[in-house]
Amino acid sequence: MLKKITLMLISVLLIAVAATGCGRTEDKDTKGTVKLAYVNWAEGIAMTNLAAAVLEEKMGYEVELTMADAAPVFTSVSSGNTDAFLDVWLPVTHESYIEKYGDDMVDLGISYENALLGLIVPSYVEIDSIEELNENKGMFGGEIIGIDAGAGLMAAAEKAVEEYALDYKLLTGSGPTMTAALGKAIDANSSIVVTGWAPHWMFAKWDLKVLEDPKGVFGEVENIHKYSRKGLEEDMPEVTAFLKNFKMTEAELGDLMGVIEEYDGEPLDAAHSWMNDHEGLINEWINF
Amino acid sequence: MFSEKLPVGSFVEKGIDWMTQNFSGFFTSIKEALSGVIDGTSWLLTIIPAFVFIILVVLFAWWIAGKGLAIFAGIGLSLIYNLNLWDKTMQTLALVGASTLIALLIGLPLGILMSKSDAANKIIRPILDFMQTMPAFVYLIPAVYFFDLGTVPGAVATIIFAMPPIVRLTNLGIRQVPADVVEAAKSFGSTPAQLLFKVRIPLAVPTIMAGLNQTIMLSLSMVVISAMIGADGLGRTVYEGITQMNIGKGFEGGLAVVIMAMLLDRITQCLGSTPQKSGKEFIKKLLGK
């Protein structure tokens, strides 16, 4: 019995090791492999897949896409294992990561302007400003639904509670629990206030409004930056030049996110077809 | 003495920095070996046509456990195929299989060592406690430092998290072999090696199998967590489902994980013993014993 098991294990191991030889196909026609990582946020999926489509089809590179959580992605770019991450929100949201890893990465500039953070309510809720929250405490049960502890947005929300002297409890959770709570409240047609950001798929799914922030606690605007590992510019100057040029307007990104959301297959295929419909924009990026 | 916080965190961070700088070659070779094993297994599993694989599993389940499990295997795997999750399931199976195999290759000798030496037992036991109870999330970031994003750091975290049961139960199984049996073997002149491989380990097999079963279950529970650092497979489907609040997608992925877990659990539970209703017994009876 034991002998059989050992024999079985060894043969499986041997087959596995032997199989790797034929399992990998090296493509010699390409100029190299670009490793892009992204977090599973709608705007990041959209921009990263579009960049991958351009790199593959227009520029002749192989692209390796990896989806992971934000912290591992920053770790990987700063340690030089991943080439670029295109979804860095500054100056507020990802400030803590940039403080920690910023010195080991290169900022390639802004790809999307006027992103925003704030307190968000369903549009049928009758208040418009953060200042009205205290008068309507009963309506919201005195709670603001937050996201992950330690997120930049949460630090901003804490500051808002302080600055506006809100008599509210800021609950910690996660992005998914926040959207789940929001979805549940909307289904029940009840009032809720959450911490949120745009661009985000929740604005496509539901009718929402961002509460006015007269004191500017959530910052004027957020911009989405592209960060690469150190040394990418020397190794792949063309790729770096393309990534530096990569920039989308609200209408373009919204359209792309919508196309990906509605498409039934891989986001990369949707990005390919979007790319072919927007030759002009893409050519601006790759004509150096 | 209690006024200042001990620098445990920064000490660990410095240690990890130092290791990344000085052992990068070592980590690269581990990474390549591991990704070879996982990619190879996953390649092997995906070239087998799904229906052939399903038939093989059904026959195996019937042979080893009986009709009930065979029916479950047929329905469960067909459902996974129907939900378009076949490739992801095979990737997960490769990850779980490779992690379990490596946990076994390291864990069995460690368990044997612990059963032979009380000193080793005393040293290894707290390390196992540590490995098993440290929240698995904590392993993710150092794993990314050493092995980059992808399936390999996922497998490393999985191996660390899933290895303790096989070590513990190997140790326990060997220690529980009755003293009189050992005495008898000794009196017939067994050498220590014969005693270990022909008496102690065979008698400990059911306990070791229980350890293997636990190790497989723990590696499956790491599947979703390792998706956070870029491991492919069902975990990724679930993780994508959660992060975009796509409840249906998350549930489908989770369902496939459950089907796999139940199949692996029942099959490994029956590996150590042969139940009465299994196909093996059925054929024995059929052949007119």
Coordinates of C-alpha atoms in Angstrom, one line a residue:
Chain A
M1 CA 0.0 0.0 0.0
L2 CA 2.6 2.5 1.1
K3 CA 4.9 1.5 -1.7
K4 CA 2.1 2.0 -4.2
I5 CA 1.4 5.5 -2.8
T6 CA 5.0 6.5 -2.9
L7 CA 5.3 5.2 -6.5
M8 CA 2.2 7.1 -7.5
L9 CA 3.5 10.4 -5.9
I10 CA 6.8 10.1 -7.6
S11 CA 5.4 9.4 -11.0
V12 CA 3.0 12.3 -10.7
L13 CA 5.9 14.6 -9.8
L14 CA 8.0 13.3 -12.7
I15 CA 5.2 13.8 -15.2
A16 CA 4.5 17.3 -13.8
V17 CA 8.2 18.3 -14.2
A18 CA 8.5 16.7 -17.6
A19 CA 5.3 18.3 -18.8
T20 CA 6.6 21.8 -18.2
G21 CA 9.0 21.5 -21.1
C22 CA 6.1 21.3 -23.6
G23 CA 3.6 23.3 -21.6
R24 CA 5.4 26.6 -22.1
T25 CA 5.5 28.2 -25.5
E26 CA 8.1 30.9 -26.0
D27 CA 7.1 33.4 -28.6
K28 CA 10.2 34.8 -30.3
D29 CA 8.3 37.3 -32.6
T30 CA 7.5 39.7 -29.8
K31 CA 9.6 42.5 -28.4
G32 CA 9.3 41.3 -24.9
T33 CA 6.8 40.8 -22.1
V34 CA 5.2 43.6 -20.3
K35 CA 3.8 42.7 -16.9
L36 CA 0.8 44.7 -15.8
A37 CA -1.0 44.3 -12.6
Y38 CA -4.4 45.6 -11.7
V39 CA -6.9 45.6 -8.8
N40 CA -10.4 44.4 -9.5
W41 CA -11.8 48.0 -9.7
A42 CA -13.9 48.7 -12.8
E43 CA -11.8 51.7 -14.0
G44 CA -8.6 49.7 -13.4
I45 CA -9.9 46.7 -15.3
A46 CA -10.9 49.0 -18.2
M47 CA -7.7 51.0 -18.5
T48 CA -5.4 48.1 -17.9
N49 CA -7.1 45.9 -20.5
L50 CA -7.1 48.7 -23.0
A51 CA -3.4 49.3 -22.4
A52 CA -2.8 45.5 -22.8
A53 CA -4.7 45.5 -26.1
V54 CA -2.7 48.4 -27.5
L55 CA 0.6 46.9 -26.4
E56 CA -0.3 43.5 -28.0
E57 CA -1.9 44.5 -31.2
K58 CA -0.4 47.9 -32.1
M59 CA 3.0 47.6 -30.5
G60 CA 3.9 43.9 -30.7
Y61 CA 4.6 43.1 -27.1
E62 CA 3.4 40.2 -25.0
V63 CA 1.3 41.2 -22.0
E64 CA 1.0 39.4 -18.8
L65 CA -2.0 40.6 -16.8
T66 CA -2.3 39.8 -13.1
M67 CA -5.2 40.7 -10.8
A68 CA -4.5 41.0 -7.1
D69 CA -5.2 43.1 -4.0
A70 CA -3.9 46.7 -3.9
A71 CA -1.1 46.1 -1.3
P72 CA 0.5 43.1 -3.1
V73 CA 0.3 45.1 -6.4
F74 CA 2.3 48.0 -4.9
T75 CA 4.7 45.6 -3.3
S76 CA 5.3 43.9 -6.6
V77 CA 5.8 47.1 -8.6
S78 CA 8.2 48.6 -6.0
S79 CA 10.2 45.4 -5.8
G80 CA 10.6 45.5 -9.6
N81 CA 8.6 42.3 -10.4
T82 CA 5.7 43.9 -12.1
D83 CA 6.3 46.6 -14.8
A84 CA 3.4 48.9 -14.1
F85 CA 0.2 49.6 -12.2
L86 CA -2.2 52.1 -13.9
D87 CA -4.8 52.8 -11.2
V88 CA -3.1 54.9 -8.5
W89 CA -5.4 57.5 -6.9
L90 CA -3.7 60.6 -5.7
P91 CA -3.4 62.8 -3.7
V92 CA -5.6 61.2 -1.1
T93 CA -6.7 57.6 -1.6
H94 CA -3.3 55.8 -2.1
E95 CA -1.2 58.4 -0.3
S96 CA -0.1 55.9 2.3
Y97 CA 1.1 53.4 -0.3
I98 CA 3.0 56.2 -2.1
E99 CA 4.6 57.2 1.2
K100 CA 5.8 53.7 1.7
Y101 CA 6.6 52.5 -1.8
G102 CA 6.9 55.8 -3.8
D103 CA 10.7 56.0 -3.7
D104 CA 10.9 52.6 -5.5
M105 CA 8.5 53.5 -8.3
V106 CA 8.3 56.0 -11.1
D107 CA 5.3 58.3 -11.6
L108 CA 4.3 58.3 -15.3
G109 CA 1.7 61.0 -14.9
I110 CA -2.0 61.3 -14.9
S111 CA -4.4 59.1 -16.9
Y112 CA -7.7 60.4 -15.7
E113 CA -8.5 63.7 -14.1
N114 CA -11.3 64.8 -11.8
A115 CA -11.9 61.5 -10.1
L116 CA -13.7 62.1 -6.8
L117 CA -14.2 60.9 -3.2
G118 CA -17.0 61.7 -1.0
L119 CA -20.1 60.8 1.0
I120 CA -22.7 59.3 -1.3
V121 CA -26.5 58.8 -1.0
P122 CA -29.1 57.4 -3.3
S123 CA -30.6 60.2 -5.4
Y124 CA -34.1 59.8 -3.9
V125 CA -32.7 60.9 -0.5
E126 CA -33.7 64.5 0.1
I127 CA -30.5 66.1 1.4
D128 CA -27.7 67.6 -0.8
S129 CA -24.9 68.5 1.5
I130 CA -22.8 67.0 4.3
E131 CA -24.0 69.9 6.5
E132 CA -27.5 68.6 6.4
L133 CA -26.6 65.2 7.8
N134 CA -26.8 66.1 11.5
E135 CA -30.4 67.4 11.2
N136 CA -31.4 64.1 9.5
K137 CA -29.6 61.8 11.9
G138 CA -32.7 59.7 12.5
M139 CA -33.2 59.0 8.8
F140 CA -29.8 57.5 8.4
G141 CA -29.7 55.7 11.8
G142 CA -26.6 57.8 12.8
E143 CA -24.3 55.6 10.7
I144 CA -22.0 56.2 7.8
I145 CA -21.1 53.0 6.0
G146 CA -17.3 53.0 5.3
I147 CA -14.9 50.7 3.6
D148 CA -11.6 49.1 4.6
A149 CA -9.8 50.3 7.8
G150 CA -6.7 52.1 6.7
A151 CA -8.0 53.1 3.2
G152 CA -7.3 56.7 2.2
L153 CA -11.0 57.3 1.8
M154 CA -11.7 56.3 5.4
A155 CA -9.1 58.8 6.7
A156 CA -10.8 61.5 4.7
A157 CA -14.2 60.4 6.0
E158 CA -12.9 60.5 9.6
K159 CA -11.7 64.0 9.0
A160 CA -15.2 64.9 7.6
V161 CA -16.9 63.6 10.8
E162 CA -14.6 65.8 12.8
E163 CA -14.7 69.0 10.7
Y164 CA -18.5 69.0 10.3
A165 CA -19.0 67.8 13.9
L166 CA -21.1 65.0 12.6
D167 CA -22.9 63.0 15.3
Y168 CA -22.5 59.9 13.3
K169 CA -20.7 56.6 13.7
L170 CA -18.3 55.7 10.8
L171 CA -18.5 51.9 10.3
T172 CA -15.5 50.0 9.0
G173 CA -16.1 47.3 6.5
S174 CA -14.9 46.8 2.9
G175 CA -15.7 47.9 -0.6
P176 CA -18.0 44.9 -1.1
T177 CA -19.8 45.3 2.2
M178 CA -20.3 49.0 1.4
T179 CA -21.8 48.3 -2.0
A180 CA -23.8 45.5 -0.5
A181 CA -25.3 47.7 2.1
L182 CA -26.0 50.4 -0.5
G183 CA -27.7 47.9 -2.8
K184 CA -29.8 46.5 0.0
A185 CA -30.9 50.0 1.1
I186 CA -31.8 50.9 -2.5
D187 CA -33.8 47.7 -2.9
A188 CA -35.7 48.6 0.3
N189 CA -36.0 52.3 -0.8
S190 CA -34.5 53.4 2.5
S191 CA -32.0 56.1 3.3
I192 CA -28.3 55.3 3.6
V193 CA -25.0 57.3 3.4
V194 CA -21.8 55.6 2.4
T195 CA -18.2 56.6 1.6
G196 CA -17.5 56.2 -2.1
W197 CA -15.6 57.2 -5.1
A198 CA -16.0 57.8 -8.8
P199 CA -15.4 56.5 -11.4
H200 CA -17.1 53.4 -9.9
W201 CA -19.5 50.8 -11.3
M202 CA -22.0 51.7 -8.7
F203 CA -22.8 54.9 -10.5
A204 CA -23.7 52.9 -13.6
K205 CA -25.8 50.5 -11.6
W206 CA -27.8 52.9 -9.4
D207 CA -28.9 56.5 -9.4
L208 CA -26.7 58.1 -6.8
K209 CA -25.6 61.6 -5.8
V210 CA -22.5 62.8 -4.0
L211 CA -23.1 65.1 -1.0
E212 CA -21.7 68.6 -1.4
D213 CA -18.6 69.2 0.6
P214 CA -18.4 73.0 1.2
K215 CA -15.4 72.6 3.5
G216 CA -13.5 70.6 0.9
V217 CA -12.5 67.8 3.3
F218 CA -12.5 65.2 0.6
G219 CA -10.0 67.2 -1.4
E220 CA -10.8 69.2 -4.5
V221 CA -10.2 66.4 -7.0
E222 CA -8.5 63.1 -7.2
N223 CA -6.4 62.1 -10.2
I224 CA -5.6 58.6 -11.4
H225 CA -1.8 58.1 -11.9
K226 CA 0.2 55.5 -13.7
Y227 CA 3.2 54.1 -11.8
S228 CA 5.9 51.9 -13.3
R229 CA 8.8 50.1 -11.7
K230 CA 12.2 51.7 -11.7
G231 CA 14.2 51.0 -14.8
L232 CA 11.3 50.3 -17.1
E233 CA 12.2 53.5 -19.0
E234 CA 15.7 52.1 -19.8
D235 CA 14.4 48.6 -20.6
M236 CA 11.4 49.4 -22.7
P237 CA 11.4 53.1 -23.7
E238 CA 8.6 52.6 -26.2
V239 CA 6.3 51.1 -23.5
T240 CA 7.1 53.9 -21.1
A241 CA 6.4 56.6 -23.7
F242 CA 3.1 55.0 -24.5
L243 CA 2.1 54.7 -20.8
K244 CA 3.1 58.4 -20.3
N245 CA 0.8 59.4 -23.2
F246 CA -2.1 57.2 -22.0
K247 CA -4.9 59.5 -20.9
M248 CA -8.7 59.2 -21.0
T249 CA -11.5 61.7 -20.6
E250 CA -14.6 61.0 -18.4
A251 CA -16.7 60.2 -21.5
E252 CA -14.1 57.9 -23.0
L253 CA -13.5 55.9 -19.8
G254 CA -17.2 55.8 -19.1
D255 CA -17.9 54.4 -22.5
L256 CA -15.1 51.8 -22.2
M257 CA -16.3 50.7 -18.8
G258 CA -19.8 50.4 -20.1
V259 CA -18.6 48.3 -23.1
I260 CA -16.7 46.0 -20.8
E261 CA -19.6 45.7 -18.3
E262 CA -22.0 44.7 -21.1
Y263 CA -19.6 42.4 -22.9
D264 CA -20.1 38.7 -22.1
G265 CA -16.5 37.5 -22.5
E266 CA -13.1 38.5 -21.4
P267 CA -12.6 42.3 -20.7
L268 CA -9.5 42.1 -23.0
D269 CA -11.6 41.2 -26.0
A270 CA -14.0 44.0 -25.3
A271 CA -11.0 46.4 -24.9
H272 CA -9.7 45.1 -28.3
S273 CA -12.9 46.0 -30.1
W274 CA -13.1 49.4 -28.3
M275 CA -9.6 50.1 -29.4
N276 CA -10.5 49.4 -33.0
D277 CA -13.4 51.9 -32.8
H278 CA -11.1 54.6 -31.4
E279 CA -8.2 54.6 -33.8
G280 CA -7.6 58.4 -33.5
L281 CA -7.2 58.4 -29.7
I282 CA -5.0 55.3 -29.8
N283 CA -2.8 56.8 -32.5
E284 CA -2.2 59.9 -30.4
W285 CA -0.8 57.7 -27.7
I286 CA 1.6 55.6 -29.8
N287 CA 2.9 58.2 -32.4
F288 CA 6.0 59.4 -30.7
Chain B
M1 CA 9.8 48.4 30.3
F2 CA 6.1 48.5 29.3
S3 CA 6.3 52.1 28.2
E4 CA 7.9 51.4 24.8
K5 CA 6.6 49.1 22.2
L6 CA 9.1 46.4 21.2
P7 CA 10.1 46.8 17.6
V8 CA 8.7 43.4 16.5
G9 CA 7.1 44.7 13.3
S10 CA 10.1 46.7 12.1
F11 CA 12.4 43.8 12.9
V12 CA 10.3 41.5 10.7
E13 CA 10.3 44.1 7.9
K14 CA 14.1 44.5 8.1
G15 CA 14.5 40.7 8.1
I16 CA 12.3 40.3 5.0
D17 CA 14.2 43.2 3.2
W18 CA 17.5 41.5 4.0
M19 CA 16.3 38.1 2.8
T20 CA 15.0 39.6 -0.5
Q21 CA 18.3 41.2 -1.1
N22 CA 20.6 38.3 -0.2
F23 CA 18.6 35.2 -1.2
S24 CA 17.1 36.4 -4.4
G25 CA 18.7 33.6 -6.4
F26 CA 17.4 31.0 -4.0
F27 CA 13.9 32.4 -4.2
T28 CA 14.0 32.5 -8.0
S29 CA 15.0 28.9 -8.2
I30 CA 12.2 27.9 -5.8
K31 CA 9.8 30.0 -7.8
E32 CA 10.8 28.3 -11.1
A33 CA 10.6 24.8 -9.7
L34 CA 7.2 25.5 -8.1
S35 CA 5.7 27.2 -11.2
G36 CA 7.1 24.3 -13.2
V37 CA 5.2 21.8 -11.1
I38 CA 2.0 23.8 -11.0
D39 CA 2.0 24.8 -14.6
G40 CA 2.8 21.3 -15.6
T41 CA 0.1 19.7 -13.5
S42 CA -2.4 22.3 -14.7
W43 CA -1.4 21.8 -18.4
L44 CA -1.8 18.0 -17.9
L45 CA -5.2 18.4 -16.3
T46 CA -6.5 20.8 -19.1
I47 CA -5.4 18.6 -22.0
I48 CA -7.6 15.8 -20.7
P49 CA -11.0 16.3 -22.3
A50 CA -13.5 17.2 -19.6
F51 CA -15.8 14.2 -20.3
V52 CA -13.0 11.7 -20.1
F53 CA -11.9 13.3 -16.8
I54 CA -15.4 13.2 -15.4
I55 CA -15.8 9.5 -16.4
L56 CA -12.4 8.7 -14.8
V57 CA -13.3 10.4 -11.6
V58 CA -16.7 8.7 -11.5
L59 CA -15.2 5.3 -11.9
F60 CA -12.5 6.1 -9.3
A61 CA -15.1 7.4 -6.8
W62 CA -17.2 4.2 -7.3
W63 CA -14.1 2.0 -7.0
I64 CA -12.9 3.6 -3.8
A65 CA -16.1 4.8 -2.1
G66 CA -19.2 3.4 -3.7
K67 CA -22.2 4.3 -5.8
G68 CA -23.3 7.4 -3.8
L69 CA -20.1 9.3 -4.3
A70 CA -19.9 8.2 -7.9
I71 CA -23.3 9.8 -8.6
F72 CA -22.3 12.9 -6.7
A73 CA -19.1 13.1 -8.7
G74 CA -20.9 12.8 -12.0
I75 CA -23.5 15.4 -11.3
G76 CA -21.1 17.8 -9.5
L77 CA -18.4 17.8 -12.2
S78 CA -20.9 18.1 -15.0
L79 CA -22.4 21.1 -13.2
I80 CA -18.9 22.7 -13.0
Y81 CA -18.5 22.0 -16.7
N82 CA -21.9 23.5 -17.5
L83 CA -21.1 26.6 -15.5
N84 CA -18.0 27.2 -17.7
L85 CA -15.7 26.8 -14.7
W86 CA -13.9 23.7 -15.9
D87 CA -10.5 25.4 -16.7
K88 CA -10.6 27.3 -13.5
T89 CA -11.4 24.2 -11.5
M90 CA -8.4 22.4 -13.1
Q91 CA -6.2 25.3 -12.2
T92 CA -7.4 25.2 -8.7
L93 CA -6.9 21.4 -8.6
A94 CA -3.4 21.9 -9.8
L95 CA -2.7 24.5 -7.2
V96 CA -4.2 22.3 -4.4
G97 CA -2.6 19.2 -5.7
A98 CA 0.9 20.6 -6.0
S99 CA 0.7 22.3 -2.6
T100 CA -0.6 19.1 -1.0
L101 CA 2.2 17.1 -2.6
I102 CA 4.9 19.4 -1.4
A103 CA 3.3 19.7 2.0
L104 CA 3.4 15.9 2.1
L105 CA 7.0 15.6 0.9
I106 CA 8.1 18.0 3.7
G107 CA 5.6 17.0 6.3
L108 CA 5.9 13.2 6.3
P109 CA 9.7 13.2 7.1
L110 CA 9.1 15.9 9.7
G111 CA 6.3 13.9 11.3
I112 CA 8.5 10.8 11.4
L113 CA 11.4 12.8 12.9
M114 CA 9.0 14.2 15.6
S115 CA 7.8 10.7 16.5
K116 CA 11.4 9.4 16.9
S117 CA 12.8 12.3 18.8
D118 CA 11.2 14.1 21.8
A119 CA 13.6 17.0 21.3
A120 CA 12.5 17.5 17.7
N121 CA 8.9 17.2 18.9
K122 CA 9.4 20.0 21.5
I123 CA 11.0 22.3 18.9
I124 CA 8.7 21.7 15.9
R125 CA 5.4 21.7 17.8
P126 CA 5.3 25.5 18.6
I127 CA 6.4 26.2 15.0
L128 CA 3.4 24.2 13.8
D129 CA 1.1 26.2 16.1
F130 CA 2.5 29.4 14.6
M131 CA 2.1 28.2 11.0
Q132 CA -1.4 27.1 11.6
T133 CA -2.8 30.0 13.6
M134 CA -1.1 33.0 12.1
P135 CA -3.9 34.6 10.0
A136 CA -3.2 33.5 6.5
F137 CA -3.5 37.1 5.2
V138 CA -0.2 37.8 7.0
Y139 CA 1.7 35.5 4.7
L140 CA 0.6 37.3 1.6
I141 CA 2.8 40.3 1.6
P142 CA 6.2 38.6 2.3
A143 CA 5.2 35.9 -0.2
V144 CA 4.8 38.7 -2.8
Y145 CA 8.2 40.1 -1.9
F146 CA 9.9 36.8 -2.4
F147 CA 7.9 35.2 -5.2
D148 CA 6.1 38.1 -7.0
L149 CA 2.4 38.0 -7.9
G150 CA 0.8 34.9 -9.3
T151 CA 0.2 31.3 -8.4
V152 CA 3.6 30.6 -6.9
P153 CA 3.3 32.9 -3.8
G154 CA -0.2 31.5 -3.4
A155 CA 1.1 28.0 -3.4
V156 CA 3.8 29.0 -0.8
A157 CA 1.3 30.6 1.5
T158 CA -0.9 27.5 1.0
I159 CA 1.9 25.1 1.8
I160 CA 2.8 26.9 5.0
F161 CA -0.8 27.1 6.1
A162 CA -1.8 23.5 5.1
M163 CA 1.3 21.5 6.2
P164 CA 0.8 21.3 10.0
P165 CA -2.0 18.6 10.1
I166 CA 0.0 16.1 8.1
V167 CA 3.0 16.6 10.4
R168 CA 1.0 16.4 13.5
L169 CA -1.0 13.3 12.5
T170 CA 2.0 11.4 11.1
N171 CA 3.7 12.0 14.5
L172 CA 0.5 11.0 16.4
G173 CA -0.1 7.9 14.2
I174 CA 3.4 6.5 14.7
R175 CA 3.4 7.2 18.4
Q176 CA 0.1 5.4 18.8
V177 CA 1.3 2.1 17.4
P178 CA 0.8 -0.3 20.3
A179 CA 3.9 -1.1 22.3
D180 CA 3.3 -4.8 22.3
V181 CA 3.3 -4.9 18.5
V182 CA 6.6 -3.1 18.4
E183 CA 8.0 -5.5 21.1
A184 CA 6.9 -8.5 19.0
A185 CA 8.6 -7.1 15.9
K186 CA 11.7 -6.4 17.9
S187 CA 11.8 -9.9 19.3
F188 CA 11.7 -11.3 15.7
G189 CA 14.9 -9.3 15.1
S190 CA 13.6 -6.2 13.1
T191 CA 16.1 -3.6 12.4
P192 CA 15.1 0.0 13.4
A193 CA 14.5 0.8 9.7
Q194 CA 12.3 -2.4 9.2
L195 CA 10.5 -1.5 12.4
L196 CA 9.7 2.0 11.0
F197 CA 8.8 1.1 7.4
K198 CA 7.2 -2.3 7.9
V199 CA 5.5 -2.0 11.2
R200 CA 5.0 1.6 12.5
I201 CA 4.2 3.4 9.3
P202 CA 1.8 0.8 7.9
L203 CA -0.1 0.7 11.2
A204 CA -0.2 4.5 11.2
V205 CA -1.6 4.8 7.7
P206 CA -5.2 5.5 8.7
T207 CA -4.1 8.4 10.9
I208 CA -1.7 9.7 8.3
M209 CA -4.5 9.6 5.8
A210 CA -6.7 11.7 8.2
G211 CA -3.8 14.2 8.2
L212 CA -3.6 14.2 4.4
N213 CA -7.4 14.8 4.3
Q214 CA -7.0 17.8 6.6
T215 CA -4.1 19.2 4.6
I216 CA -6.1 19.1 1.4
M217 CA -9.1 20.8 3.1
L218 CA -6.9 23.6 4.4
S219 CA -5.3 24.1 1.0
L220 CA -8.7 24.4 -0.5
S221 CA -9.6 27.0 2.1
M222 CA -6.6 29.1 1.0
V223 CA -7.8 29.2 -2.6
V224 CA -9.8 32.4 -2.4
I225 CA -7.2 34.1 -0.1
S226 CA -4.4 33.4 -2.6
A227 CA -6.5 34.9 -5.4
M228 CA -5.7 38.2 -3.6
I229 CA -2.1 37.9 -4.7
G230 CA -2.9 37.0 -8.3
A231 CA -3.3 33.2 -8.1
D232 CA -5.5 31.9 -10.9
G233 CA -8.4 29.5 -10.6
L234 CA -11.8 29.3 -8.9
G235 CA -10.5 31.6 -6.1
R236 CA -10.2 34.3 -8.7
T237 CA -13.8 33.8 -9.8
V238 CA -15.0 34.1 -6.2
Y239 CA -12.7 37.1 -5.5
E240 CA -13.9 38.9 -8.7
G241 CA -17.4 38.2 -7.7
I242 CA -17.0 39.7 -4.2
T243 CA -15.1 42.8 -5.3
Q244 CA -17.7 43.7 -7.8
M245 CA -20.6 42.5 -5.8
N246 CA -21.5 40.1 -8.5
I247 CA -23.2 37.7 -6.2
G248 CA -24.1 35.2 -8.9
K249 CA -20.6 34.9 -10.1
G250 CA -19.2 34.6 -6.6
F251 CA -21.7 31.9 -5.7
E252 CA -21.0 29.9 -8.8
G253 CA -17.3 29.9 -8.0
G254 CA -17.9 29.1 -4.4
L255 CA -20.2 26.2 -5.4
A256 CA -17.4 24.7 -7.6
V257 CA -15.0 25.0 -4.6
V258 CA -17.5 23.2 -2.4
I259 CA -18.1 20.4 -5.0
M260 CA -14.3 19.9 -5.2
A261 CA -13.9 20.0 -1.5
M262 CA -16.5 17.3 -0.9
L263 CA -15.2 15.1 -3.6
L264 CA -11.6 15.3 -2.4
D265 CA -12.7 14.9 1.2
R266 CA -14.8 11.8 0.7
I267 CA -12.2 10.2 -1.6
T268 CA -9.2 10.8 0.7
Q269 CA -11.3 9.6 3.7
C270 CA -11.8 6.3 1.9
L271 CA -8.1 5.9 0.9
G272 CA -7.1 4.6 4.3
S273 CA -9.9 2.0 4.5
T274 CA -12.2 0.2 2.1
P275 CA -15.9 0.7 2.9
Q276 CA -18.3 -2.2 2.3
K277 CA -20.3 -0.6 -0.5
S278 CA -17.3 0.4 -2.6
G279 CA -16.8 -0.9 -6.2
K280 CA -13.8 -2.9 -5.1
E281 CA -15.9 -5.0 -2.7
F282 CA -18.7 -5.2 -5.2
I283 CA -16.5 -6.8 -7.8
K284 CA -15.0 -9.1 -5.2
K285 CA -18.5 -10.4 -4.4
L286 CA -19.4 -10.5 -8.0
L287 CA -16.5 -12.8 -8.8
G288 CA -18.1 -15.2 -6.3
K289 CA -16.0 -15.2 -3.3

